[in-house]
PDB file of C-alpha atoms and ligand atoms in Angstrom:
ATOM      1  CA  UNK X   1      74.273 -31.908-361.854  1.00  0.00           C
ATOM      2  CA  UNK X   2      73.964 -30.128-358.856  1.00  0.00           C
ATOM      3  CA  UNK X   3      75.329 -27.472-357.401  1.00  0.00           C
ATOM      4  CA  UNK X   4      74.306 -27.261-353.284  1.00  0.00           C
ATOM      5  CA  UNK X   5      73.691 -29.978-351.559  1.00  0.00           C
ATOM      6  CA  UNK X   6      71.796 -30.123-347.906  1.00  0.00           C
ATOM      7  CA  UNK X   7      71.929 -33.400-345.774  1.00  0.00           C
ATOM      8  CA  UNK X   8      69.586 -33.437-342.025  1.00  0.00           C
ATOM      9  CA  UNK X   9      70.946 -29.130-341.795  1.00  0.00           C
ATOM     10  CA  UNK X  10      69.707 -28.143-339.062  1.00  0.00           C
ATOM     11  CA  UNK X  11      70.057 -24.438-337.617  1.00  0.00           C
ATOM     12  CA  UNK X  12      69.761 -23.170-333.957  1.00  0.00           C
ATOM     13  CA  UNK X  13      70.370 -20.215-331.888  1.00  0.00           C
ATOM     14  CA  UNK X  14      70.400 -20.547-328.568  1.00  0.00           C
ATOM     15  CA  UNK X  15      67.449 -22.188-327.949  1.00  0.00           C
ATOM     16  CA  UNK X  16      65.493 -22.025-330.728  1.00  0.00           C
ATOM     17  CA  UNK X  17      65.431 -24.404-334.129  1.00  0.00           C
ATOM     18  CA  UNK X  18      65.078 -21.837-337.086  1.00  0.00           C
ATOM     19  CA  UNK X  19      65.732 -25.100-339.056  1.00  0.00           C
ATOM     20  CA  UNK X  20      65.100 -28.249-338.140  1.00  0.00           C
ATOM     21  CA  UNK X  21      66.823 -32.044-340.377  1.00  0.00           C
ATOM     22  CA  UNK X  22      66.883 -29.880-344.029  1.00  0.00           C
ATOM     23  CA  UNK X  23      67.876 -32.335-346.764  1.00  0.00           C
ATOM     24  CA  UNK X  24      68.094 -31.281-350.047  1.00  0.00           C
ATOM     25  CA  UNK X  25      69.500 -30.427-354.138  1.00  0.00           C
ATOM     26  CA  UNK X  26      69.752 -27.731-356.292  1.00  0.00           C
ATOM     27  CA  UNK X  27      70.468 -27.923-359.646  1.00  0.00           C
ATOM     28  CA  UNK X  28      73.524 -26.305-361.172  1.00  0.00           C
ATOM     29  CA  UNK X  29      72.561 -23.297-363.323  1.00  0.00           C
ATOM     30  CA  UNK X  30      68.729 -23.170-362.389  1.00  0.00           C
ATOM     31  CA  UNK X  31      67.078 -19.985-361.009  1.00  0.00           C
ATOM     32  CA  UNK X  32      66.095 -21.703-357.574  1.00  0.00           C
ATOM     33  CA  UNK X  33      63.038 -20.353-354.977  1.00  0.00           C
ATOM     34  CA  UNK X  34      62.739 -20.415-351.713  1.00  0.00           C
ATOM     35  CA  UNK X  35      58.520 -19.951-350.943  1.00  0.00           C
ATOM     36  CA  UNK X  36      56.822 -19.815-347.103  1.00  0.00           C
ATOM     37  CA  UNK X  37      54.923 -17.754-344.964  1.00  0.00           C
ATOM     38  CA  UNK X  38      56.720 -15.302-343.237  1.00  0.00           C
ATOM     39  CA  UNK X  39      59.276 -16.324-340.248  1.00  0.00           C
ATOM     40  CA  UNK X  40      59.696 -20.177-341.721  1.00  0.00           C
ATOM     41  CA  UNK X  41      63.444 -19.713-342.528  1.00  0.00           C
ATOM     42  CA  UNK X  42      64.217 -19.433-345.728  1.00  0.00           C
ATOM     43  CA  UNK X  43      66.324 -16.604-345.701  1.00  0.00           C
ATOM     44  CA  UNK X  44      67.920 -18.416-342.141  1.00  0.00           C
ATOM     45  CA  UNK X  45      68.708 -20.847-345.104  1.00  0.00           C
ATOM     46  CA  UNK X  46      69.864 -18.778-347.145  1.00  0.00           C
ATOM     47  CA  UNK X  47      72.347 -17.697-344.716  1.00  0.00           C
ATOM     48  CA  UNK X  48      73.740 -20.923-344.207  1.00  0.00           C
ATOM     49  CA  UNK X  49      74.962 -21.138-347.588  1.00  0.00           C
ATOM     50  CA  UNK X  50      77.613 -18.434-346.912  1.00  0.00           C
ATOM     51  CA  UNK X  51      78.057 -18.870-342.960  1.00  0.00           C
ATOM     52  CA  UNK X  52      76.212 -15.448-341.970  1.00  0.00           C
ATOM     53  CA  UNK X  53      75.196 -17.447-338.696  1.00  0.00           C
ATOM     54  CA  UNK X  54      79.003 -16.870-338.055  1.00  0.00           C
ATOM     55  CA  UNK X  55      78.407 -13.759-336.503  1.00  0.00           C
ATOM     56  CA  UNK X  56      75.140 -14.555-334.460  1.00  0.00           C
ATOM     57  CA  UNK X  57      76.271 -15.075-331.172  1.00  0.00           C
ATOM     58  CA  UNK X  58      74.794 -18.841-329.569  1.00  0.00           C
ATOM     59  CA  UNK X  59      73.939 -20.293-333.930  1.00  0.00           C
ATOM     60  CA  UNK X  60      74.523 -23.902-333.919  1.00  0.00           C
ATOM     61  CA  UNK X  61      74.844 -25.581-337.994  1.00  0.00           C
ATOM     62  CA  UNK X  62      74.853 -29.178-337.392  1.00  0.00           C
ATOM     63  CA  UNK X  63      74.288 -31.258-340.439  1.00  0.00           C
ATOM     64  CA  UNK X  64      75.659 -31.692-343.860  1.00  0.00           C
ATOM     65  CA  UNK X  65      76.206 -28.965-346.796  1.00  0.00           C
ATOM     66  CA  UNK X  66      78.461 -28.987-349.858  1.00  0.00           C
ATOM     67  CA  UNK X  67      78.632 -26.267-352.828  1.00  0.00           C
ATOM     68  CA  UNK X  68      79.869 -26.311-355.724  1.00  0.00           C
ATOM     69  CA  UNK X  69      82.344 -24.637-356.897  1.00  0.00           C
ATOM     70  CA  UNK X  70      85.021 -24.500-359.987  1.00  0.00           C
ATOM     71  CA  UNK X  71      87.946 -25.718-358.162  1.00  0.00           C
ATOM     72  CA  UNK X  72      84.369 -28.554-356.937  1.00  0.00           C
ATOM     73  CA  UNK X  73      82.752 -29.552-354.021  1.00  0.00           C
ATOM     74  CA  UNK X  74      83.563 -27.161-350.852  1.00  0.00           C
ATOM     75  CA  UNK X  75      82.187 -27.623-347.688  1.00  0.00           C
ATOM     76  CA  UNK X  76      81.381 -24.541-345.990  1.00  0.00           C
ATOM     77  CA  UNK X  77      82.209 -25.753-342.579  1.00  0.00           C
ATOM     78  CA  UNK X  78      85.285 -27.689-343.100  1.00  0.00           C
ATOM     79  CA  UNK X  79      87.124 -26.968-339.940  1.00  0.00           C
ATOM     80  CA  UNK X  80      89.900 -25.906-343.371  1.00  0.00           C
ATOM     81  CA  UNK X  81      87.494 -23.471-345.049  1.00  0.00           C
ATOM     82  CA  UNK X  82      87.852 -19.199-345.003  1.00  0.00           C
ATOM     83  CA  UNK X  83      84.192 -17.500-345.645  1.00  0.00           C
ATOM     84  CA  UNK X  84      85.875 -14.298-346.633  1.00  0.00           C
ATOM     85  CA  UNK X  85      86.586 -17.153-349.849  1.00  0.00           C
ATOM     86  CA  UNK X  86      83.663 -19.375-349.163  1.00  0.00           C
ATOM     87  CA  UNK X  87      81.640 -16.006-349.997  1.00  0.00           C
ATOM     88  CA  UNK X  88      84.000 -15.120-353.239  1.00  0.00           C
ATOM     89  CA  UNK X  89      81.783 -18.236-354.758  1.00  0.00           C
ATOM     90  CA  UNK X  90      78.849 -17.872-353.081  1.00  0.00           C
ATOM     91  CA  UNK X  91      77.567 -14.262-353.334  1.00  0.00           C
ATOM     92  CA  UNK X  92      75.619 -12.474-352.261  1.00  0.00           C
ATOM     93  CA  UNK X  93      72.180  -9.566-352.509  1.00  0.00           C
ATOM     94  CA  UNK X  94      70.010  -8.211-349.850  1.00  0.00           C
ATOM     95  CA  UNK X  95      66.806  -7.583-349.588  1.00  0.00           C
ATOM     96  CA  UNK X  96      67.045  -3.721-350.040  1.00  0.00           C
ATOM     97  CA  UNK X  97      70.253  -2.406-351.244  1.00  0.00           C
ATOM     98  CA  UNK X  98      72.954  -2.010-348.925  1.00  0.00           C
ATOM     99  CA  UNK X  99      74.732   0.681-350.993  1.00  0.00           C
ATOM    100  CA  UNK X 100      78.485   1.227-350.883  1.00  0.00           C
ATOM    101  CA  UNK X 101      79.434   5.761-350.254  1.00  0.00           C
ATOM    102  CA  UNK X 102      80.710   7.083-353.525  1.00  0.00           C
ATOM    103  CA  UNK X 103      80.297   6.359-357.181  1.00  0.00           C
ATOM    104  CA  UNK X 104      78.254   3.818-358.745  1.00  0.00           C
ATOM    105  CA  UNK X 105      81.209   2.363-360.598  1.00  0.00           C
ATOM    106  CA  UNK X 106      83.083   2.303-357.261  1.00  0.00           C
ATOM    107  CA  UNK X 107      80.338   0.120-356.100  1.00  0.00           C
ATOM    108  CA  UNK X 108      81.473  -2.553-357.747  1.00  0.00           C
ATOM    109  CA  UNK X 109      85.440  -1.935-357.701  1.00  0.00           C
ATOM    110  CA  UNK X 110      85.880  -1.815-354.119  1.00  0.00           C
ATOM    111  CA  UNK X 111      85.098  -4.872-353.611  1.00  0.00           C
ATOM    112  CA  UNK X 112      86.409  -6.079-356.251  1.00  0.00           C
ATOM    113  CA  UNK X 113      89.958  -4.486-356.227  1.00  0.00           C
ATOM    114  CA  UNK X 114      90.372  -6.177-352.508  1.00  0.00           C
ATOM    115  CA  UNK X 115      89.513  -8.682-353.220  1.00  0.00           C
ATOM    116  CA  UNK X 116      91.906  -9.678-356.635  1.00  0.00           C
ATOM    117  CA  UNK X 117      94.691  -7.602-358.381  1.00  0.00           C
ATOM    118  CA  UNK X 118      94.151  -6.418-361.606  1.00  0.00           C
ATOM    119  CA  UNK X 119      95.361  -4.219-363.769  1.00  0.00           C
ATOM    120  CA  UNK X 120      92.863  -1.237-364.281  1.00  0.00           C
ATOM    121  CA  UNK X 121      91.088  -2.230-367.661  1.00  0.00           C
ATOM    122  CA  UNK X 122      90.495  -5.759-366.408  1.00  0.00           C
ATOM    123  CA  UNK X 123      88.641  -4.085-363.987  1.00  0.00           C
ATOM    124  CA  UNK X 124      87.422  -1.601-366.412  1.00  0.00           C
ATOM    125  CA  UNK X 125      86.433  -4.512-368.315  1.00  0.00           C
ATOM    126  CA  UNK X 126      85.043  -6.301-364.554  1.00  0.00           C
ATOM    127  CA  UNK X 127      82.024  -3.616-364.143  1.00  0.00           C
ATOM    128  CA  UNK X 128      81.100  -3.305-367.842  1.00  0.00           C
ATOM    129  CA  UNK X 129      80.476  -7.018-368.163  1.00  0.00           C
ATOM    130  CA  UNK X 130      79.062  -6.694-364.263  1.00  0.00           C
ATOM    131  CA  UNK X 131      76.633  -3.655-365.032  1.00  0.00           C
ATOM    132  CA  UNK X 132      75.600  -5.627-367.897  1.00  0.00           C
ATOM    133  CA  UNK X 133      74.620  -8.817-366.887  1.00  0.00           C
ATOM    134  CA  UNK X 134      72.410  -7.018-363.812  1.00  0.00           C
ATOM    135  CA  UNK X 135      70.773  -4.966-367.249  1.00  0.00           C
ATOM    136  CA  UNK X 136      71.658  -1.166-366.044  1.00  0.00           C
ATOM    137  CA  UNK X 137      74.467  -1.340-368.478  1.00  0.00           C
ATOM    138  CA  UNK X 138      72.574   0.606-370.555  1.00  0.00           C
ATOM    139  CA  UNK X 139      71.533   3.112-367.930  1.00  0.00           C
ATOM    140  CA  UNK X 140      74.464   4.232-366.263  1.00  0.00           C
ATOM    141  CA  UNK X 141      77.116   4.225-368.639  1.00  0.00           C
ATOM    142  CA  UNK X 142      77.407   7.635-369.079  1.00  0.00           C
ATOM    143  CA  UNK X 143      77.538   8.328-365.500  1.00  0.00           C
ATOM    144  CA  UNK X 144      79.523   6.329-363.932  1.00  0.00           C
ATOM    145  CA  UNK X 145      80.738   8.721-361.422  1.00  0.00           C
ATOM    146  CA  UNK X 146      77.458   9.634-360.498  1.00  0.00           C
ATOM    147  CA  UNK X 147      76.715   9.528-356.360  1.00  0.00           C
ATOM    148  CA  UNK X 148      75.597   5.619-356.417  1.00  0.00           C
ATOM    149  CA  UNK X 149      72.864   7.325-354.316  1.00  0.00           C
ATOM    150  CA  UNK X 150      71.336   8.983-356.994  1.00  0.00           C
ATOM    151  CA  UNK X 151      69.879   6.237-358.675  1.00  0.00           C
ATOM    152  CA  UNK X 152      66.165   4.763-358.723  1.00  0.00           C
ATOM    153  CA  UNK X 153      65.450   1.833-355.184  1.00  0.00           C
ATOM    154  CA  UNK X 154      65.028  -0.822-359.736  1.00  0.00           C
ATOM    155  CA  UNK X 155      68.736   0.990-360.471  1.00  0.00           C
ATOM    156  CA  UNK X 156      70.353   0.522-357.026  1.00  0.00           C
ATOM    157  CA  UNK X 157      69.655  -3.244-356.530  1.00  0.00           C
ATOM    158  CA  UNK X 158      70.587  -3.675-360.021  1.00  0.00           C
ATOM    159  CA  UNK X 159      74.232  -2.262-359.015  1.00  0.00           C
ATOM    160  CA  UNK X 160      73.976  -4.418-355.917  1.00  0.00           C
ATOM    161  CA  UNK X 161      73.509  -6.961-358.144  1.00  0.00           C
ATOM    162  CA  UNK X 162      76.428  -6.046-360.737  1.00  0.00           C
ATOM    163  CA  UNK X 163      78.502  -6.333-357.662  1.00  0.00           C
ATOM    164  CA  UNK X 164      77.816  -9.333-356.507  1.00  0.00           C
ATOM    165  CA  UNK X 165      78.403 -10.352-360.331  1.00  0.00           C
ATOM    166  CA  UNK X 166      81.732  -8.920-360.412  1.00  0.00           C
ATOM    167  CA  UNK X 167      83.384 -11.300-358.034  1.00  0.00           C
ATOM    168  CA  UNK X 168      82.040 -14.008-360.620  1.00  0.00           C
ATOM    169  CA  UNK X 169      80.516 -16.288-357.984  1.00  0.00           C
ATOM    170  CA  UNK X 170      79.932 -19.907-359.257  1.00  0.00           C
ATOM    171  CA  UNK X 171      76.655 -19.279-356.567  1.00  0.00           C
ATOM    172  CA  UNK X 172      74.462 -16.651-356.014  1.00  0.00           C
ATOM    173  CA  UNK X 173      72.340 -15.858-352.701  1.00  0.00           C
ATOM    174  CA  UNK X 174      68.927 -13.617-353.247  1.00  0.00           C
ATOM    175  CA  UNK X 175      67.022 -12.356-349.907  1.00  0.00           C
ATOM    176  CA  UNK X 176      63.756 -11.370-351.579  1.00  0.00           C
ATOM    177  CA  UNK X 177      65.769  -9.218-353.529  1.00  0.00           C
ATOM    178  CA  UNK X 178      62.873  -7.316-355.286  1.00  0.00           C
ATOM    179  CA  UNK X 179      60.351  -6.882-352.651  1.00  0.00           C
ATOM    180  CA  UNK X 180      61.360  -2.711-352.378  1.00  0.00           C
ATOM    181  CA  UNK X 181      60.291  -2.750-356.046  1.00  0.00           C
ATOM    182  CA  UNK X 182      57.538  -1.666-357.885  1.00  0.00           C
ATOM    183  CA  UNK X 183      56.580  -3.523-360.777  1.00  0.00           C
ATOM    184  CA  UNK X 184      58.947  -2.344-363.774  1.00  0.00           C
ATOM    185  CA  UNK X 185      61.890  -2.817-361.187  1.00  0.00           C
ATOM    186  CA  UNK X 186      60.853  -6.129-360.231  1.00  0.00           C
ATOM    187  CA  UNK X 187      60.132  -6.954-364.045  1.00  0.00           C
ATOM    188  CA  UNK X 188      63.664  -5.543-364.144  1.00  0.00           C
ATOM    189  CA  UNK X 189      65.263  -7.276-361.911  1.00  0.00           C
ATOM    190  CA  UNK X 190      63.676 -11.026-362.846  1.00  0.00           C
ATOM    191  CA  UNK X 191      64.553 -10.356-366.593  1.00  0.00           C
ATOM    192  CA  UNK X 192      68.785 -10.199-365.518  1.00  0.00           C
ATOM    193  CA  UNK X 193      68.201 -13.394-362.654  1.00  0.00           C
ATOM    194  CA  UNK X 194      66.722 -15.530-365.612  1.00  0.00           C
ATOM    195  CA  UNK X 195      69.870 -14.556-368.186  1.00  0.00           C
ATOM    196  CA  UNK X 196      72.263 -14.887-365.407  1.00  0.00           C
ATOM    197  CA  UNK X 197      71.118 -18.510-365.303  1.00  0.00           C
ATOM    198  CA  UNK X 198      73.837 -19.547-367.853  1.00  0.00           C
ATOM    199  CA  UNK X 199      76.576 -18.136-365.267  1.00  0.00           C
ATOM    200  CA  UNK X 200      75.135 -18.821-362.906  1.00  0.00           C
ATOM    201  CA  UNK X 201      73.316 -21.392-360.214  1.00  0.00           C
ATOM    202  CA  UNK X 202      70.460 -18.328-358.219  1.00  0.00           C
ATOM    203  CA  UNK X 203      68.786 -18.859-355.613  1.00  0.00           C
ATOM    204  CA  UNK X 204      65.839 -17.297-354.378  1.00  0.00           C
ATOM    205  CA  UNK X 205      63.658 -15.984-351.159  1.00  0.00           C
ATOM    206  CA  UNK X 206      60.271 -15.155-352.664  1.00  0.00           C
ATOM    207  CA  UNK X 207      57.484 -14.281-350.575  1.00  0.00           C
ATOM    208  CA  UNK X 208      55.217 -14.505-354.081  1.00  0.00           C
ATOM    209  CA  UNK X 209      54.281 -17.990-355.099  1.00  0.00           C
ATOM    210  CA  UNK X 210      52.698 -15.874-358.733  1.00  0.00           C
ATOM    211  CA  UNK X 211      56.554 -14.488-358.865  1.00  0.00           C
ATOM    212  CA  UNK X 212      58.520 -18.288-358.148  1.00  0.00           C
ATOM    213  CA  UNK X 213      56.267 -19.109-361.039  1.00  0.00           C
ATOM    214  CA  UNK X 214      56.768 -16.649-363.217  1.00  0.00           C
ATOM    215  CA  UNK X 215      60.770 -17.514-363.115  1.00  0.00           C
ATOM    216  CA  UNK X 216      62.635 -20.800-360.900  1.00  0.00           C
ATOM    217  CA  UNK X 217      63.264 -23.848-362.415  1.00  0.00           C
ATOM    218  CA  UNK X 218      62.487 -25.188-359.050  1.00  0.00           C
ATOM    219  CA  UNK X 219      60.279 -24.606-356.179  1.00  0.00           C
ATOM    220  CA  UNK X 220      61.657 -25.157-352.832  1.00  0.00           C
ATOM    221  CA  UNK X 221      59.259 -24.550-349.852  1.00  0.00           C
ATOM    222  CA  UNK X 222      59.493 -23.963-346.340  1.00  0.00           C
ATOM    223  CA  UNK X 223      56.971 -24.455-343.012  1.00  0.00           C
ATOM    224  CA  UNK X 224      58.378 -23.799-339.677  1.00  0.00           C
ATOM    225  CA  UNK X 225      61.771 -24.527-340.080  1.00  0.00           C
ATOM    226  CA  UNK X 226      61.395 -27.904-342.254  1.00  0.00           C
ATOM    227  CA  UNK X 227      60.318 -28.305-345.700  1.00  0.00           C
ATOM    228  CA  UNK X 228      56.872 -28.536-346.477  1.00  0.00           C
ATOM    229  CA  UNK X 229      55.515 -31.791-347.707  1.00  0.00           C
TER     230      UNK X 229
HETATM  231  N1  ATP E 301      69.347 -14.898-334.543  1.00  0.00           N
HETATM  232  C1  ATP E 301      67.651 -14.881-334.812  1.00  0.00           C
HETATM  233  N2  ATP E 301      67.893 -15.856-333.764  1.00  0.00           N
HETATM  234  C2  ATP E 301      65.951 -16.106-333.349  1.00  0.00           C
HETATM  235  N3  ATP E 301      65.779 -16.503-333.975  1.00  0.00           N
HETATM  236  C3  ATP E 301      65.932 -15.767-335.081  1.00  0.00           C
HETATM  237  C4  ATP E 301      66.837 -15.007-335.664  1.00  0.00           C
HETATM  238  N4  ATP E 301      66.795 -15.197-336.834  1.00  0.00           N
HETATM  239  C5  ATP E 301      65.970 -15.092-336.748  1.00  0.00           C
HETATM  240  N5  ATP E 301      64.866 -15.700-336.655  1.00  0.00           N
HETATM  241  C6  ATP E 301      63.685 -16.553-336.580  1.00  0.00           C
HETATM  242  O1  ATP E 301      63.859 -18.003-336.811  1.00  0.00           O
HETATM  243  C7  ATP E 301      62.855 -18.069-337.910  1.00  0.00           C
HETATM  244  C8  ATP E 301      62.847 -17.861-339.102  1.00  0.00           C
HETATM  245  O2  ATP E 301      63.676 -16.999-339.711  1.00  0.00           O
HETATM  246  P1  ATP E 301      63.941 -16.376-341.321  1.00  0.00           P
HETATM  247  O3  ATP E 301      64.218 -14.978-340.742  1.00  0.00           O
HETATM  248  O4  ATP E 301      64.492 -17.362-341.910  1.00  0.00           O
HETATM  249  O5  ATP E 301      62.729 -17.002-342.131  1.00  0.00           O
HETATM  250  P2  ATP E 301      62.063 -15.886-343.295  1.00  0.00           P
HETATM  251  O6  ATP E 301      60.793 -17.368-343.725  1.00  0.00           O
HETATM  252  O7  ATP E 301      63.140 -15.533-343.869  1.00  0.00           O
HETATM  253  O8  ATP E 301      60.467 -15.146-343.565  1.00  0.00           O
HETATM  254  P3  ATP E 301      60.183 -13.437-343.202  1.00  0.00           P
HETATM  255  O9  ATP E 301      60.024 -14.110-345.212  1.00  0.00           O
HETATM  256  O10 ATP E 301      59.718 -12.573-343.073  1.00  0.00           O
HETATM  257  O11 ATP E 301      62.136 -13.000-343.795  1.00  0.00           O
HETATM  258  C9  ATP E 301      62.194 -16.955-337.176  1.00  0.00           C
HETATM  259  O12 ATP E 301      61.003 -16.650-336.589  1.00  0.00           O
HETATM  260  C10 ATP E 301      62.429 -15.342-336.610  1.00  0.00           C
HETATM  261  O13 ATP E 301      62.199 -15.209-336.170  1.00  0.00           O
END
């Protein structure tokens, strides 16, 4: 079963073509890794899936995209699609950890309480589940009210993963999430991602062919804004 289907997807910004005629299907509950040289369009492709180009002046997306969410197929670019609702189904973890001010707990609770009106006990359960799924619970459960900025880089990246997971997205996009981590921290994040396939479809950008070989179920190669032959 597929979770993402693109037909002839192209992206331009002003006169520049960033993606040219991308047609691909990505399987549900698998880890797909997008590989390719710098500037080949991996991040641009990822950002098309949850409409992060909406605020880029001059950006134009054409072709067909659909993502499978809990209610069925959703066209991110259909006139009736609310991008905020889309991003609840299609979450994202960026290359560098982007923490919210405040505690570890608050980093997960804040987006959750903005999106869902959940009772306190349910919020606490979601925080714990998200931290467990991000393989961070054991390291932080006794200091949830400590500033998130006191975490190591690898822990901060797993906190960002937990924050995305707390919203229970069906699809999770990851833009080089291990790029700034050392081997041990990167390994912990990779372990978390592999376990997450049971609950989510994962699409990850990587620069690292060895990493792709190690963890990917499916590899998509980009070259100069196109799929590599
Ligand atoms: N807003 C923009 N306007 C014009 N060109 C852009 C814009 N954003 C990205 N680009 C260009 O599009 C091309 C693809 O960029 P993209 O970030 O998708 O590549 P990438 O494969 O993810 O690269 P990297 O591995 O270095 O992150 C690059 O040449 C980049 O300079």
